[in-house]
Short mmCIF file of C-alpha atoms and ligand atoms in Angstrom, two decimals:
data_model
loop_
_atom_site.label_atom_id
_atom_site.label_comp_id
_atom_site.label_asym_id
_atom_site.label_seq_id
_atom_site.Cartn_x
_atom_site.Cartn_y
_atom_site.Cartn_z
CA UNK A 1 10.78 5.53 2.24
CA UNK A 2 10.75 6.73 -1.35
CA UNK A 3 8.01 8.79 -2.59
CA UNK A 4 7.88 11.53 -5.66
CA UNK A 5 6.11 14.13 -5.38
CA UNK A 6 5.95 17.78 -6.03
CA UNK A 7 6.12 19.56 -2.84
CA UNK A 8 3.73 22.30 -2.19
CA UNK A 9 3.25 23.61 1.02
CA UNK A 10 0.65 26.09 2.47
CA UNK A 11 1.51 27.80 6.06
CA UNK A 12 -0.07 26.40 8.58
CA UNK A 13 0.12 28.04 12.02
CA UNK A 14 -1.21 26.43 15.30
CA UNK A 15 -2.35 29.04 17.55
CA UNK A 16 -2.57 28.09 21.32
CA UNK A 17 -5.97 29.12 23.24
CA UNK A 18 -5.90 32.25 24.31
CA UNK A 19 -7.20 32.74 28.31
CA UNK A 20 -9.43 35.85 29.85
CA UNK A 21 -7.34 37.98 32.03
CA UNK A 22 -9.22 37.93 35.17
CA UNK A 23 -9.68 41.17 37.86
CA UNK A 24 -9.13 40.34 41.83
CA UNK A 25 -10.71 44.23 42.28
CA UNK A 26 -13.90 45.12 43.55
CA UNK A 27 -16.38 43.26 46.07
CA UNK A 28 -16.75 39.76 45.25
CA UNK A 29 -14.18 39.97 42.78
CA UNK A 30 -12.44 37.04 44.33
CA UNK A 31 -15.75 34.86 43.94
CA UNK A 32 -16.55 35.77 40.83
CA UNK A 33 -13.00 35.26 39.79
CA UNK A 34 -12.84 31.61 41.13
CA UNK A 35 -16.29 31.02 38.76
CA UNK A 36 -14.52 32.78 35.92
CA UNK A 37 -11.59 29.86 36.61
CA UNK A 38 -13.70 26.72 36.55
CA UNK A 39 -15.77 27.87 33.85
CA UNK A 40 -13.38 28.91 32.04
CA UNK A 41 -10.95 26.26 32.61
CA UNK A 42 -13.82 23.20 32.74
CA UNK A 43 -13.80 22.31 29.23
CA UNK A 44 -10.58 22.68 28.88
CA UNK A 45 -10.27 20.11 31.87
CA UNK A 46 -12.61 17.72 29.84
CA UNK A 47 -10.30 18.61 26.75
CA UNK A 48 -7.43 17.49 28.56
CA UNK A 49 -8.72 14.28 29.56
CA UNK A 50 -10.87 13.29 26.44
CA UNK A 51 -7.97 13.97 24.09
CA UNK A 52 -4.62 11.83 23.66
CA UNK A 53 -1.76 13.36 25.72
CA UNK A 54 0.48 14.22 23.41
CA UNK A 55 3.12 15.71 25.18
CA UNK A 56 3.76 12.19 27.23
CA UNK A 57 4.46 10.84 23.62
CA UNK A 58 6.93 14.14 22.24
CA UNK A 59 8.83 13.51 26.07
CA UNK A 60 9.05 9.77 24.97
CA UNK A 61 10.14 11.02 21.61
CA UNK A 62 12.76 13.56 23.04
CA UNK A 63 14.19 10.63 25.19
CA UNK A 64 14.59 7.85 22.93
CA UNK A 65 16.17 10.80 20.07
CA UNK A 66 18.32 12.37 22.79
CA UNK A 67 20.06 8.70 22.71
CA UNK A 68 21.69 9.71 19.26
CA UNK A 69 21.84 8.23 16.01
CA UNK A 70 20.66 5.11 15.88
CA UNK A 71 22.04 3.68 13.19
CA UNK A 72 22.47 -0.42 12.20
CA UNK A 73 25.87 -1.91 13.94
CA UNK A 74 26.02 1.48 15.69
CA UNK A 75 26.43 2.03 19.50
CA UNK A 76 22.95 4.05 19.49
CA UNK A 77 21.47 1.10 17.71
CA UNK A 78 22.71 -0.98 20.87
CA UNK A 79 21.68 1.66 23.81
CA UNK A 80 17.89 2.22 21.73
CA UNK A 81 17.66 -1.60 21.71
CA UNK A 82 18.26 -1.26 25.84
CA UNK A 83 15.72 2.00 26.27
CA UNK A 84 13.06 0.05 24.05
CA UNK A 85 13.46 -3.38 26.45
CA UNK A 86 14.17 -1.35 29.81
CA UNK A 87 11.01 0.39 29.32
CA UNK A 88 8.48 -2.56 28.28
CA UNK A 89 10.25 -4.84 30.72
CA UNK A 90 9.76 -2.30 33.88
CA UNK A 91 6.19 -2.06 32.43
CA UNK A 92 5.27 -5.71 32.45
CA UNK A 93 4.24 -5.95 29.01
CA UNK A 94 3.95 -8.81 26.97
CA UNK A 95 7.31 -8.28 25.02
CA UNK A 96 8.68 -10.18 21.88
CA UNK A 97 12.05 -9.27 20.75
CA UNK A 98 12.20 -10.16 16.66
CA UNK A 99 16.18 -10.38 16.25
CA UNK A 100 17.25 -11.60 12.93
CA UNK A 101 20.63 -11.10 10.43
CA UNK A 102 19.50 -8.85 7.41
CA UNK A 103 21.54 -9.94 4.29
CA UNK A 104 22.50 -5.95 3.45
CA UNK A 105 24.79 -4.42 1.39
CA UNK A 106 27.50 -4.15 4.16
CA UNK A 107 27.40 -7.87 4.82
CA UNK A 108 24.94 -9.81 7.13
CA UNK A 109 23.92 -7.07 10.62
CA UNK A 110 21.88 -8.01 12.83
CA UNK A 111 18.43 -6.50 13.55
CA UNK A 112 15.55 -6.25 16.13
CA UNK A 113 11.79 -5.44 15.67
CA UNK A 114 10.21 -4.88 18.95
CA UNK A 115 6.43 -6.71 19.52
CA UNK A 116 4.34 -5.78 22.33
CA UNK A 117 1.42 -7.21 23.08
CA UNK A 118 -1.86 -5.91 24.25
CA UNK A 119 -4.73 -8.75 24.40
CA UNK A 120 -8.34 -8.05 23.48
CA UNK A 121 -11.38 -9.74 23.96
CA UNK A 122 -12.46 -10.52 20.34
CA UNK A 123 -10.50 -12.47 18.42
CA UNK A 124 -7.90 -10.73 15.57
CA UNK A 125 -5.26 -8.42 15.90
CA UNK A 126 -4.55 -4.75 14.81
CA UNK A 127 -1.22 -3.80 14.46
CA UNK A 128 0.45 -0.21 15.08
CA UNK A 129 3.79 0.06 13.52
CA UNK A 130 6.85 2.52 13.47
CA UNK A 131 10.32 1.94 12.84
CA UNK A 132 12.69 2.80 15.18
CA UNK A 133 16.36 2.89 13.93
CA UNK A 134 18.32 5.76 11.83
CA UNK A 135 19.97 5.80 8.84
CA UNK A 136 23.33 3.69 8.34
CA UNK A 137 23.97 6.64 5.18
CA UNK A 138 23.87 9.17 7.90
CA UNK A 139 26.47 8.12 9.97
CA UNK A 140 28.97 10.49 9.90
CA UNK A 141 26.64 13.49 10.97
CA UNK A 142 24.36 13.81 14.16
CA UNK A 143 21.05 12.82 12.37
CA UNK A 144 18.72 11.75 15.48
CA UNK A 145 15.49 11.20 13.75
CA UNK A 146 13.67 13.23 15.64
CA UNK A 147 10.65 13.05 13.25
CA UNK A 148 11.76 10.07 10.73
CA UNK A 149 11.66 7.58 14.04
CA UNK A 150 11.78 9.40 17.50
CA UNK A 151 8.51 10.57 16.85
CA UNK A 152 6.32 7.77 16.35
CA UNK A 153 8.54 5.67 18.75
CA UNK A 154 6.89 7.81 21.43
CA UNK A 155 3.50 8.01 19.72
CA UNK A 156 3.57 4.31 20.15
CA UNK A 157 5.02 4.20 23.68
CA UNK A 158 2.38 6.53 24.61
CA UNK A 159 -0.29 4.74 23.00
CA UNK A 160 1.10 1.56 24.50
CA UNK A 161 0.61 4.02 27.96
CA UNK A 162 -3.18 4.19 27.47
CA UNK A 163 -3.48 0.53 26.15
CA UNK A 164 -2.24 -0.93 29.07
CA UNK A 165 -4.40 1.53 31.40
CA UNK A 166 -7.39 0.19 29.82
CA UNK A 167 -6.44 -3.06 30.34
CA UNK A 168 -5.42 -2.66 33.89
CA UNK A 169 -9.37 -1.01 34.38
CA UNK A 170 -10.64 -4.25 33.42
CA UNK A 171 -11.34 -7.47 35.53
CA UNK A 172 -10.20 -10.02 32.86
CA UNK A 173 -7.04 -7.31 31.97
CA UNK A 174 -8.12 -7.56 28.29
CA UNK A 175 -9.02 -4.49 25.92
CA UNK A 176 -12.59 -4.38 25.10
CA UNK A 177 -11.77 -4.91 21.41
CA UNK A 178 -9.02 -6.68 19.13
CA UNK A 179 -5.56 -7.11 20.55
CA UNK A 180 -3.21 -4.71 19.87
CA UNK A 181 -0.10 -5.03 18.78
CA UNK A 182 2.94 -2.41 18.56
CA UNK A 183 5.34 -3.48 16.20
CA UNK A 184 8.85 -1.29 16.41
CA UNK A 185 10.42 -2.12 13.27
CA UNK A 186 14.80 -1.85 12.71
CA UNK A 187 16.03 -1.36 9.21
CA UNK A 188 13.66 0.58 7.18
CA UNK A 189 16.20 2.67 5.84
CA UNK A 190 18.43 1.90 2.78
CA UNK A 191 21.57 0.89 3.63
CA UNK A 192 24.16 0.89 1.03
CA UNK A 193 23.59 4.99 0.67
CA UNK A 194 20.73 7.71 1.18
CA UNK A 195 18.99 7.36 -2.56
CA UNK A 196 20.13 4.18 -2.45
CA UNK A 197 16.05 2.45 -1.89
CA UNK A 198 15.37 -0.36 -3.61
CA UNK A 199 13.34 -3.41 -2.85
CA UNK A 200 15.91 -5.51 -1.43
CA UNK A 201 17.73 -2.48 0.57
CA UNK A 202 15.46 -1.39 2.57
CA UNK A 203 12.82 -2.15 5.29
CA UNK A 204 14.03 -5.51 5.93
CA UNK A 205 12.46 -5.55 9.87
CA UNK A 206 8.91 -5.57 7.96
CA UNK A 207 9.99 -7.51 5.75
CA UNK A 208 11.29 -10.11 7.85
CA UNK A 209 8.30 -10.34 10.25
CA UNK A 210 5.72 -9.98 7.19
CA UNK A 211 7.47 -13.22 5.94
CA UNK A 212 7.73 -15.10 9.22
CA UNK A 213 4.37 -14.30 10.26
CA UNK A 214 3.21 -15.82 6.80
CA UNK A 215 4.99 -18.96 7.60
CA UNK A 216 3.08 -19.78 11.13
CA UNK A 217 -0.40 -18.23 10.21
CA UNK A 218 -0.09 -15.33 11.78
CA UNK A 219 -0.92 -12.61 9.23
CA UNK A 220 -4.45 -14.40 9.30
CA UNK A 221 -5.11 -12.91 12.72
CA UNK A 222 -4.30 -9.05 11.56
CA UNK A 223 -7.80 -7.56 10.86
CA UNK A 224 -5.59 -4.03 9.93
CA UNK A 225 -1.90 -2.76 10.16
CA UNK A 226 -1.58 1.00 10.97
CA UNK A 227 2.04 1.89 10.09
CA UNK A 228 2.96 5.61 11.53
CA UNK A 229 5.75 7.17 9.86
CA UNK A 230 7.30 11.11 9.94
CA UNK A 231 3.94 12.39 11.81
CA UNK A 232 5.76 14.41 14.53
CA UNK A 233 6.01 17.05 11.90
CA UNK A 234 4.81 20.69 13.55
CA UNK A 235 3.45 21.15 10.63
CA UNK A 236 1.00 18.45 9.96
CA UNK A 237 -0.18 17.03 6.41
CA UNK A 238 -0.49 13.30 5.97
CA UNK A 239 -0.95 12.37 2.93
CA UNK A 240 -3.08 9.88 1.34
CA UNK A 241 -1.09 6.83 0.29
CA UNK A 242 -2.01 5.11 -2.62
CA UNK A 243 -0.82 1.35 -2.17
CA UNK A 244 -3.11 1.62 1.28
CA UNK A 245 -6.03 -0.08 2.03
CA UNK A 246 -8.97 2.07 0.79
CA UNK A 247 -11.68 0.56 3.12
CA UNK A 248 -8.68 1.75 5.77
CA UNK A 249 -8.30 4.97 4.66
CA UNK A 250 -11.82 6.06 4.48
CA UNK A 251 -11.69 4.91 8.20
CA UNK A 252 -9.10 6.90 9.29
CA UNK A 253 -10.58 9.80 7.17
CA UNK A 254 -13.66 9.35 9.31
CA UNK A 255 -11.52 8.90 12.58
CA UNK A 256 -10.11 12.34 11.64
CA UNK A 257 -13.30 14.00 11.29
CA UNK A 258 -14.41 13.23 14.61
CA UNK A 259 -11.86 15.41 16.00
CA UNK A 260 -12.23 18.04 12.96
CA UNK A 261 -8.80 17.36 11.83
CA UNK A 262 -9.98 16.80 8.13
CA UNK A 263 -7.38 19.94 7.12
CA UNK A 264 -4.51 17.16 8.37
CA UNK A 265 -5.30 14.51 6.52
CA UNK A 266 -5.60 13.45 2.77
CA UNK A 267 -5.40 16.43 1.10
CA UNK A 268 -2.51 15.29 -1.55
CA UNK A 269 -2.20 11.75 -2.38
CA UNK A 270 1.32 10.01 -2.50
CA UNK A 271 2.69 6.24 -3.37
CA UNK A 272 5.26 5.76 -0.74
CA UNK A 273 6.98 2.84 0.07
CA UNK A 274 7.43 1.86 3.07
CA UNK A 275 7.18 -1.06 5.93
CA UNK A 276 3.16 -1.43 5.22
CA UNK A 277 4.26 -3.44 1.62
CA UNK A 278 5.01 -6.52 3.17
CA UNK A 279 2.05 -6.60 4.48
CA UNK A 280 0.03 -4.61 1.72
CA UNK A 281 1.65 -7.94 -0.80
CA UNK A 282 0.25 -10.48 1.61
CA UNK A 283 -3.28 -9.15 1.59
CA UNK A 284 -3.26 -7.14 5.09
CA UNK A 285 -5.30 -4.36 5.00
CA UNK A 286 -3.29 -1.63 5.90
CA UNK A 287 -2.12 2.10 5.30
CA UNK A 288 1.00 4.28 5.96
CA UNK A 289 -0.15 7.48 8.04
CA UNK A 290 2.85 9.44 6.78
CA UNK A 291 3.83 13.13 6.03
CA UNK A 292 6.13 13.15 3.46
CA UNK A 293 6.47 16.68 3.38
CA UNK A 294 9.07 18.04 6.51
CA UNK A 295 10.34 21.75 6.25
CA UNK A 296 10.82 23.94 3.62
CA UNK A 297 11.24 22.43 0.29
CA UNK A 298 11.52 19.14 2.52
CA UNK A 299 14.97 20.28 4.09
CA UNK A 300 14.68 18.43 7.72
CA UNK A 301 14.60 14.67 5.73
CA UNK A 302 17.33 13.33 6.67
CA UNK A 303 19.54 15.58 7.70
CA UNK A 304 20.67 17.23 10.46
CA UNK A 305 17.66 19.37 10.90
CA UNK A 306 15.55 16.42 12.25
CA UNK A 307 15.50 17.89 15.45
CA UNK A 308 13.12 18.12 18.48
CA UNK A 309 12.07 21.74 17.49
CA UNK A 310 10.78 20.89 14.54
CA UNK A 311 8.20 18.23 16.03
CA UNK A 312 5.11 19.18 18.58
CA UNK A 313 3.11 17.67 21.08
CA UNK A 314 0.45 19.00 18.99
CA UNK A 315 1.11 17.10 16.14
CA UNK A 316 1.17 13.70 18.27
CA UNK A 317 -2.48 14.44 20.39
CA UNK A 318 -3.70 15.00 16.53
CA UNK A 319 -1.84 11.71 15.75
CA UNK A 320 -2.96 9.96 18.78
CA UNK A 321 -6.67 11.00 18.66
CA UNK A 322 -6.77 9.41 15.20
CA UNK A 323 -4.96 5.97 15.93
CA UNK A 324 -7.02 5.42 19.55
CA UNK A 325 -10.31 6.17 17.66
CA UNK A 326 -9.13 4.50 14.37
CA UNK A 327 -8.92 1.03 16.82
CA UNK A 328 -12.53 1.99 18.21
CA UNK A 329 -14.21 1.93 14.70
CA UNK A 330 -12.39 -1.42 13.53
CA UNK A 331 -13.29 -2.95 16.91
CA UNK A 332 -16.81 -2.14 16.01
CA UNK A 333 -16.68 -3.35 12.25
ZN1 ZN B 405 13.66 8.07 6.78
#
C-alpha cells in the first residue's frame, strides 16, 4: 500500500499481568493457597475464554511466514498456495479458489485469491480480507512478511477457527448472523519495483474479484468488507483511513471500546491505498484496519526485519476482539 504520512511514534509497552506469589507455610496454608489459585486465576479463566485467542492466530502466522517469501511466480508463492488449500480442505470448508492471469509489468503471472465461506442465517455477506503473498521487488532478500501478510493470514485462519465452531454449535450449521466470508487476496504488492505503486501495479487479486463480483451481482450481497492489513505489529496503532466507510469506522471505533482498546485505534488518520478500493469505487462499505506505522522510523516495511519478533499474540487477541465483535454489531444493524 502507499500512504504519506509523517511518522510519529509514542512508546507503547504491553506489560503482562503480574501473579501473587503464594505461601504453602503454616496450617491451612495449602487450603487457603488452593482459594488464592481459583480466585485468583478465575477471571483470568473467563478472560481466556471471552477473549479471541490470539496466540492460535500468531502460530498460524509463524507457520504460513516460516514457508518463506512468497513472492508472485516464486516457489513460496506455490507451497503458500498448498498450506492455504491443505488447511481449508482438511477443515471442510466451503473453499473457492479465485485463479486468474494478472497483466503485470513482468508479463501475464498467474494469481490466486482464496474464498472461504461461512453461511449465516440472514441474508448478505460481510467480508474479512488480507492478502497473502510477498513482494516480487523483494526477491532477492529473505523478506517473509511476517507482519505485511503472515499476520493477518493467521488472524483470518483463526477467525475462520471460531467461525466454523459456531457453526458446528448450531443445528442448521449456519452463523447466527450474515455469512462470512474470508477473502485471501495474491498480488497486492507492486510489481515492477518497491515504490513502484500505481493504480494498475498493484493489488490486482482485489481488483480482479471486485470486478468479477460486479459482473454476476455479487457485490450486492456485501453489507461491509473488513480488509486487515500490517496489524500483527507489537506495537499497535491503526490508523484511521480516510477513503473508508465512515458509518464503518465509527463501528469499529465502538467495537474497540468495548474491549477498552480506544488507545489502538484512530488516533492519526491516513489515506492508504490498498485492496478495500475496489470495493470502496463500487459502493461497498468498507475500511482498511491497517497500521502503517512498523518499527522505528518505519524500518521493518519491507525489509528484512519483518520478522516473527516483531509481531505478538497480543496484537492479534486486540485484532481479533475487534473483527468478531465488529461482525456482532453489523449482524444487529
Ligand atoms: Zn506490503
Amino acid at each position: 500500500m502507499i500512504f504519506s504520512w509523517f511518522w510519529r511514534r509514542a512508546a507503547k509497552h504491553l506489560g503482562a499481568p503480574s501473579l501473587p506469589r503464594f505461601c504453602f507455610c503454616g496450617k491451612g496454608g495449602i487450603a487457603r493457597t488452593f482459594i488464592g489459585l481459583v480466585l485468583t486465576l478465575a477471571p483470568l479463566l473467563v478472560f481466556a475464554q471471552s477473549h479471541f485467542d490470539g496466540a492460535r492466530a500468531y502460530e498460524y502466522a509463524r507457520q504460513f511466514a516460516a514457508i518463506g517469501p512468497r513472492w508472485p511466480t516464486g516457489p513460496g508463492h506455490v507451497k503458500a498456495e498448498e498450506f492455504l488449500r491443505a488447511h481449508f480442505q482438511r477443515n471442510r470448508d466451503q473453499l473457492e479458489e479465485d485463479t486468474f492471469t494478472a497483466d503485470t509489468p513482468i508479463g501475464p503471472v498467474q494469481l490466486s485469491n482464496f474464498i472461504v465461506r461461512f453461511p449465516g442465517r440472514k441474508p448478505g455477506a460481510i467480508v474479512l480480507g488480507t492478502h497473502w503473498e510477498t513482494n516480487y521487488p523483494l526477491r532477492t532478500i529473505n523478506f517473509v512478511g511476517a507482519n505485511d501478510g503472515a499476520s493477518t493470514t493467521g488472524l483470518l485462519l483463526a477467525i475462520a477457527d471460531r467461525l466454523r465452531a459456531q457453526s458446528a454449535q448450531s443445528r442448521d450449521k449456519k452463523l447466527d448472523g450474515y455469512s462470512v466470508w474470508l477473502v485471501f487476496f495474491d498480488g497486492e504488492e507492486a510489481i515492477r519495483c518497491l515504490t513502484c505503486w500505481s493504480r494498475s501495479d498493484s493489488t490486482y487479486g482485489s481488483r480482479h474479484l471486485a470486478a468479477k463480483w460486479g459482473r454476476d451481482g455479487t457485490l450486492n450481497q456485501i453489507k461491509a468488507f473488513l480488509l486487515a492489513d500490517m496489524i500483527g505489529d507489537k506495537d499497535l496503532d491503526i490508523q484511521r483511513e480516510t477513503h473508508s466507510t465512515p458509518w464503518l469506522i465509527d463501528l469499529v471505533a465502538q467495537a474497540a471500546k468495548k474491549f477498552g482498546y480506544q488507545r489502538y485505534f484512530f488516533q492519526q488518520s491516513m489515506d492508504i491505498e490498498d485492496d478495500h478500493l475496489p470495493f470502496v469505487e463500487r459502493g461497498v462499505p468498507s475500511i482498511d484496519i491497517i497500521d502503517l506505522n512498523y518499527g522505528p522510523n518505519n524500518s521493518y516495511h519491507h525489509t528484512a526485519q519483518d520478522t516473527m519478533d516483531k509481531i505478538s499474540a497480543h496484537s492479534l487477541t486486540i485484532d481479533g476482539d475487534v473483527f468478531m465483535e465488529s461482525i456482532r454489531l453489523i449482524d444487529q444493524r
